[in-house]
Amino acid sequence: MDINPILLLAALMVASTPILLAAIGELVVERAGVLNLGVEGMMIVGAVCGYIAGHSSGNPYFGFVGAACAGAVVSLVFAVLTQFLLTNQVATGLGLTMFGLGLSSLIGQDAVGSPDLTVAKLSFPILSDIPVLGPILFRHDLMVYLSIVIVAGVWAFLKYSRAGLILRAVGENHEAAHALGYNVRRVRVFAILFGGACAGLAGAYISLVRVPQWIDGITAGAGWIALAIVVFASWKPWRLIAGAYLFGGVTVLQLNLQAEGLKIPVEYLSMAPYLATIIVLVMIRAGRAPASLGKPFHPSS
Amino acid sequence: MKLLELQGLTKAYPGVIANSDVSFDIDKGQIHAVLGENGAGKSTLVKTIYGLVRPDKGQMLLEGAPFAPTDPRSARAAGVAMVFQHFSLFDAMSVAENIALGMENPPKTQDLATQIQAASENYGLPLSPDRIVGDLSAGERQRVEIIRCLLQNPKLLIMDEPTSVLTPQEVDILFGTLRLLASEGTSILYISHKLQEIRALCEHATVLRQGKVVGTFDPREMSNRDMAEMMVGKTLTTPKRAAVTTGQPLLQVSGLSAPSPHQFGTSLKEISFTLHAGEVLGIGGVAGNGQDELVAALSGEIRTSDDMILLEDQGIGADGPNARRALGLCAAPEERNGHAAAPDMSLVENALMTAKTRLSLLKKGFIDWPRSRAFAQEVIARFDVRTPSPETAARALSGGNLQKFVIGREIIQNPRVLVINQPTWGVDAAAAAAIRQALLDLASAGSAVLVISQDLEEVLEITDRFAALNEGTLSQAVPTAGLTMEKIGLMLGGAHDLEVAHA
């Protein structure tokens, strides 16, 4: 067997980025007390829209912006349904996923890509040339670093900013937040939009960097993994990185093992990342969920 | 000097007029009570002042200037602060974060912590800013709310039923704080239906009934009875009972000892008493001296050895609640929502749950819904439970109505022995009188009633004999006739042996 550990670790960061992006968005949504199970649907709409926007404009970053917008627009449907029409969040989220899968398939029917479109790898002076650490940490594309910056930003926002405090308050006890005069629905709509934009970015990362092409069902359950990782991380931003990198790591490892032609049926290897996530979820005791998570709220009392 | 003037406030909801032409004034530094039954319009009135509800008609003047807050923030900005009945706190957050959420422009975390410390010392409300609110007691949680209000230097502090969750000691601390605030010039609007408290604290009171002001007076010059009648709008009758004819012993408890199932509970130590047919025995005591454990041991939630509790000479100490019900011992615990009744289930389902054994509401293991519904309707009709229908969820009923339902459910089962904890806790005056009368009627019909209560006036009013529960031990039961508050106080203080020695 000759799997290069440096390449493996470098690939791990790339493989983890879409899950991390989707999960950090969902984390903010859930901290605001909303359970949006439509991550997979928002991701795949982001993937197809990002692919089309990137390839038709010739600029991959334009693709990411388009994907974020597309994800946010899809999440707006969820926001209107659950926050204003008070539909059940679980059912609406599941519906959003199925809607997104179908919609992306429709949009992507004639999507044409050009082989020249690539997302540039960055190179940092000195840092990128450090042996071992350089290739693992400092030779990735912008989105890998952006995902970590978003995680750090969300952490600081929740911990230090007043808006973050209000968002947590809304997720903890929406009745009390309302009684204190905070606009629960507005906070939640913004959180849902942020979650949608992050899911869109995550999808575009798959279709523009990780795969990179458009095929139906390209997200392959990554949105569900992102949802699981939010619980795994006990709704704490930094722990998301551990969860996402664990899943990404097992994914990359099993791909390498497949390539090595290990004498295990491919199906078992493909199962491995999902299995690993489930096992870890069962083993760790998840922290306390936001107390108002998934509960409907109407500002009439 | 007037701080707030209310002029003709009217607010109607579909089908009900919550406030109708409500006018009164609050002076600076005044503690002003608003009294009223449940549903009299107190909540709507304070929500109007706090900007959560906008009146249909009428206006308010704050220090002479028109005051029409559109939301709580503008009310807070104008100097109005409110402590809610059900606390508006966030359990997973620290005291400091909770306080910051209630302020318009909170200072930096460190400065805020200093301010919290300072306010908690000035007003005698011990509180540490770093603690997580979920770990605090009810009294400490209320302190968080009060300090949150005080840090904004309010001109008017609204307290909505503030003592319903506090121990007597915590009530004393709270009243001390409120008097200090009033002496510093803060006006306080105190919403309550507890007459005793209003007399102790307030100089002015306004009574609301069905949304209208029916009287404004100085509560220190009114008797409880007059205030209660003004609230209810009819003459209250003191519970009366037919002549006491004490019969044979029904329930004999001897040497009952049981560890508390809760970490900070009080274990029962060698409790003995006898309950006779036709008798009402009162057990008094400060909360946390074993009341919950005693009820649990008698109802069958805590099992003991069989011979510790004898029901008509049959040992039942090891039986569960249903077996005891079948033999004729019914119980109603203190906590209505969640213990005596399942909050999210309908009244029919709640009625079924304790009555299925004695009234055979099950047929071959299946629920007999028509009979269960008829039973629930009977409870509702006989005990004047105000509810839209028997299918309404228990949590939707007001405290007094649910209490009438819970007690009525047990009484209609015609138990030989009824054990009841805090029968009128948090219940308005009219409902309390009805409940007490029902208990006396049950005793007159030949059953035995055990009333555990922290309301000593209630104990004096309806019981034949009285015993004090103190750190899990029970004093000798003495006849209630001739007992004074002072004597009861000594018994509660654990000095009952001294009393016996004197006698």
Tab-separated table of C-alpha atoms in Angstrom, chain A residues 90-295:
chain	number	residue	atom	x	y	z
A	90	VAL	CA	-39.649	19.084	10.163
A	91	ALA	CA	-42.133	18.441	7.359
A	92	THR	CA	-41.256	21.690	5.593
A	93	GLY	CA	-37.541	20.944	5.808
A	94	LEU	CA	-37.986	17.476	4.372
A	95	GLY	CA	-40.150	18.962	1.636
A	96	LEU	CA	-37.479	21.534	0.896
A	97	THR	CA	-34.910	18.797	0.402
A	98	MET	CA	-37.074	16.933	-2.085
A	99	PHE	CA	-38.015	20.164	-3.807
A	100	GLY	CA	-34.345	21.144	-4.087
A	101	LEU	CA	-33.336	17.779	-5.537
A	102	GLY	CA	-36.011	18.037	-8.220
A	103	LEU	CA	-35.425	21.708	-8.952
A	104	SER	CA	-31.678	21.239	-9.344
A	105	SER	CA	-32.255	18.365	-11.724
A	106	LEU	CA	-34.527	20.574	-13.822
A	107	ILE	CA	-32.166	23.558	-13.829
A	108	GLY	CA	-29.161	21.387	-14.570
A	109	GLN	CA	-30.608	19.565	-17.595
A	110	ASP	CA	-28.677	21.598	-20.145
A	111	ALA	CA	-25.860	22.809	-17.940
A	112	VAL	CA	-22.661	22.905	-19.937
A	113	GLY	CA	-19.286	23.292	-18.367
A	114	SER	CA	-16.008	24.415	-19.821
A	115	PRO	CA	-12.977	22.370	-18.868
A	116	ASP	CA	-10.843	25.498	-18.318
A	117	LEU	CA	-12.669	26.745	-15.255
A	118	THR	CA	-10.587	26.084	-12.143
A	119	VAL	CA	-10.477	27.608	-8.706
A	120	ALA	CA	-6.936	28.773	-8.087
A	121	LYS	CA	-4.911	27.287	-5.250
A	122	LEU	CA	-3.470	30.016	-3.104
A	123	SER	CA	0.119	30.132	-2.177
A	124	PHE	CA	1.405	31.921	0.881
A	125	PRO	CA	4.966	33.185	0.948
A	126	ILE	CA	7.133	31.058	3.270
A	127	LEU	CA	4.144	29.215	4.812
A	128	SER	CA	3.379	27.206	1.692
A	129	ASP	CA	6.978	26.064	1.492
A	130	ILE	CA	7.159	24.583	4.976
A	131	PRO	CA	7.782	20.890	4.539
A	132	VAL	CA	4.828	18.620	5.395
A	133	LEU	CA	2.699	21.419	6.925
A	134	GLY	CA	2.911	23.556	3.794
A	135	PRO	CA	1.178	21.133	1.434
A	136	ILE	CA	-1.295	20.043	4.095
A	137	LEU	CA	-2.390	23.449	5.346
A	138	PHE	CA	-1.250	26.238	3.059
A	139	ARG	CA	-1.815	25.276	-0.556
A	140	HIS	CA	-5.591	25.256	-0.761
A	141	ASP	CA	-8.126	27.379	-2.574
A	142	LEU	CA	-9.753	30.436	-1.059
A	143	MET	CA	-12.962	28.652	-0.047
A	144	VAL	CA	-11.175	26.284	2.339
A	145	TYR	CA	-9.859	29.232	4.306
A	146	LEU	CA	-13.104	31.127	3.973
A	147	SER	CA	-14.987	28.244	5.587
A	148	ILE	CA	-12.698	28.407	8.611
A	149	VAL	CA	-12.998	32.186	8.733
A	150	ILE	CA	-16.803	31.827	8.732
A	151	VAL	CA	-16.610	29.364	11.630
A	152	ALA	CA	-14.404	31.764	13.585
A	153	GLY	CA	-16.692	34.639	12.690
A	154	VAL	CA	-19.795	32.774	13.847
A	155	TRP	CA	-18.049	31.844	17.092
A	156	ALA	CA	-17.079	35.456	17.795
A	157	PHE	CA	-20.523	36.694	16.721
A	158	LEU	CA	-22.323	34.338	19.088
A	159	LYS	CA	-19.948	34.881	21.970
A	160	TYR	CA	-19.192	38.571	21.880
A	161	SER	CA	-21.704	40.529	19.835
A	162	ARG	CA	-24.999	41.838	21.068
A	163	ALA	CA	-26.755	40.570	17.942
A	164	GLY	CA	-25.345	37.125	18.706
A	165	LEU	CA	-26.648	37.336	22.260
A	166	ILE	CA	-30.100	38.216	20.942
A	167	LEU	CA	-29.960	35.357	18.441
A	168	ARG	CA	-29.130	32.894	21.213
A	169	ALA	CA	-31.874	34.387	23.388
A	170	VAL	CA	-34.410	33.854	20.611
A	171	GLY	CA	-33.315	30.227	20.311
A	172	GLU	CA	-33.414	29.645	24.045
A	173	ASN	CA	-36.807	31.117	24.905
A	174	HIS	CA	-38.693	32.861	22.144
A	175	GLU	CA	-41.573	33.838	24.429
A	176	ALA	CA	-39.227	35.680	26.766
A	177	ALA	CA	-37.326	37.304	23.907
A	178	HIS	CA	-40.624	38.529	22.504
A	179	ALA	CA	-41.725	39.842	25.897
A	180	LEU	CA	-38.474	41.813	26.114
A	181	GLY	CA	-39.322	43.405	22.784
A	182	TYR	CA	-37.091	41.512	20.373
A	183	ASN	CA	-38.446	40.655	16.950
A	184	VAL	CA	-38.246	36.873	17.029
A	185	ARG	CA	-39.378	36.328	13.444
A	186	ARG	CA	-36.948	38.846	11.989
A	187	VAL	CA	-34.007	37.279	13.819
A	188	ARG	CA	-35.048	33.838	12.644
A	189	VAL	CA	-35.572	34.866	9.024
A	190	PHE	CA	-32.075	36.336	8.897
A	191	ALA	CA	-30.639	33.204	10.492
A	192	ILE	CA	-32.443	31.014	7.962
A	193	LEU	CA	-31.141	33.154	5.080
A	194	PHE	CA	-27.605	32.866	6.408
A	195	GLY	CA	-28.042	29.106	6.673
A	196	GLY	CA	-29.313	28.978	3.099
A	197	ALA	CA	-26.395	31.040	1.780
A	198	CYS	CA	-23.883	28.805	3.554
A	199	ALA	CA	-25.579	25.685	2.186
A	200	GLY	CA	-25.448	27.228	-1.297
A	201	LEU	CA	-21.702	27.882	-0.943
A	202	ALA	CA	-21.246	24.299	0.222
A	203	GLY	CA	-23.049	22.967	-2.834
A	204	ALA	CA	-21.046	25.122	-5.219
A	205	TYR	CA	-17.823	23.922	-3.633
A	206	ILE	CA	-18.787	20.380	-4.584
A	207	SER	CA	-19.733	21.227	-8.186
A	208	LEU	CA	-16.895	23.703	-8.802
A	209	VAL	CA	-13.960	22.301	-6.814
A	210	ARG	CA	-14.455	18.923	-5.306
A	211	VAL	CA	-15.919	16.921	-8.191
A	212	PRO	CA	-15.882	19.345	-10.318
A	213	GLN	CA	-18.812	18.940	-12.639
A	214	TRP	CA	-22.582	18.829	-12.532
A	215	ILE	CA	-24.398	15.535	-12.151
A	216	ASP	CA	-27.844	14.892	-10.663
A	217	GLY	CA	-27.780	14.193	-6.923
A	218	ILE	CA	-24.173	15.339	-6.685
A	219	THR	CA	-24.381	16.277	-3.011
A	220	ALA	CA	-24.987	12.614	-2.112
A	221	GLY	CA	-26.267	13.159	1.417
A	222	ALA	CA	-23.640	15.680	2.503
A	223	GLY	CA	-26.439	17.940	3.767
A	224	TRP	CA	-27.652	15.212	6.097
A	225	ILE	CA	-24.146	14.704	7.418
A	226	ALA	CA	-23.930	18.455	8.046
A	227	LEU	CA	-27.125	18.250	10.097
A	228	ALA	CA	-25.725	15.367	12.125
A	229	ILE	CA	-22.472	17.198	12.725
A	230	VAL	CA	-24.274	20.180	14.233
A	231	VAL	CA	-25.630	17.850	16.924
A	232	PHE	CA	-22.246	16.136	17.221
A	233	ALA	CA	-20.699	19.555	17.859
A	234	SER	CA	-23.258	20.324	20.597
A	235	TRP	CA	-24.123	23.525	18.722
A	236	LYS	CA	-20.608	24.898	19.330
A	237	PRO	CA	-18.787	26.329	16.288
A	238	TRP	CA	-15.254	25.063	16.937
A	239	ARG	CA	-16.381	21.502	17.440
A	240	LEU	CA	-17.905	21.601	13.956
A	241	ILE	CA	-14.418	21.596	12.505
A	242	ALA	CA	-13.581	18.401	14.369
A	243	GLY	CA	-16.787	16.754	13.178
A	244	ALA	CA	-16.466	17.871	9.572
A	245	TYR	CA	-12.794	16.870	9.372
A	246	LEU	CA	-13.547	13.474	10.867
A	247	PHE	CA	-16.131	12.790	8.191
A	248	GLY	CA	-13.948	14.273	5.468
A	249	GLY	CA	-10.984	12.249	6.703
A	250	VAL	CA	-12.801	8.931	6.577
A	251	THR	CA	-14.170	9.834	3.118
A	252	VAL	CA	-10.712	10.536	1.716
A	253	LEU	CA	-9.248	7.477	3.376
A	254	GLN	CA	-11.856	5.130	1.943
A	255	LEU	CA	-11.417	6.663	-1.528
A	256	ASN	CA	-7.698	6.015	-1.280
A	257	LEU	CA	-8.321	2.485	-0.082
A	258	GLN	CA	-10.668	1.918	-3.017
A	259	ALA	CA	-7.984	3.144	-5.362
A	260	GLU	CA	-5.518	0.781	-3.716
A	261	GLY	CA	-7.846	-2.076	-4.583
A	262	LEU	CA	-8.257	-3.280	-1.047
A	263	LYS	CA	-10.010	-6.640	-0.832
A	264	ILE	CA	-13.128	-5.225	0.762
A	265	PRO	CA	-16.235	-4.697	-1.369
A	266	VAL	CA	-16.415	-1.069	-2.508
A	267	GLU	CA	-19.874	-0.709	-1.006
A	268	TYR	CA	-18.518	-1.213	2.488
A	269	LEU	CA	-15.844	1.399	1.934
A	270	SER	CA	-18.431	3.871	0.605
A	271	MET	CA	-20.473	3.299	3.737
A	272	ALA	CA	-17.530	4.007	6.025
A	273	PRO	CA	-17.830	7.809	6.435
A	274	TYR	CA	-21.540	7.616	7.208
A	275	LEU	CA	-21.001	4.713	9.555
A	276	ALA	CA	-18.192	6.551	11.333
A	277	THR	CA	-20.414	9.604	11.794
A	278	ILE	CA	-23.239	7.502	13.220
A	279	ILE	CA	-20.911	5.676	15.593
A	280	VAL	CA	-19.398	8.891	16.905
A	281	LEU	CA	-22.844	10.433	17.299
A	282	VAL	CA	-23.970	7.447	19.336
A	283	MET	CA	-20.852	7.422	21.469
A	284	ILE	CA	-20.602	11.052	22.468
A	285	ARG	CA	-23.226	12.587	24.669
A	286	ALA	CA	-24.626	15.480	22.728
A	287	GLY	CA	-24.807	18.773	24.605
A	288	ARG	CA	-27.923	20.701	25.377
A	289	ALA	CA	-29.953	21.801	22.375
A	290	PRO	CA	-31.337	25.339	22.205
A	291	ALA	CA	-34.506	25.128	24.291
A	292	SER	CA	-36.871	26.550	21.663
A	293	LEU	CA	-35.434	24.418	18.828
A	294	GLY	CA	-38.108	23.450	16.329
A	295	LYS	CA	-40.988	24.997	18.267
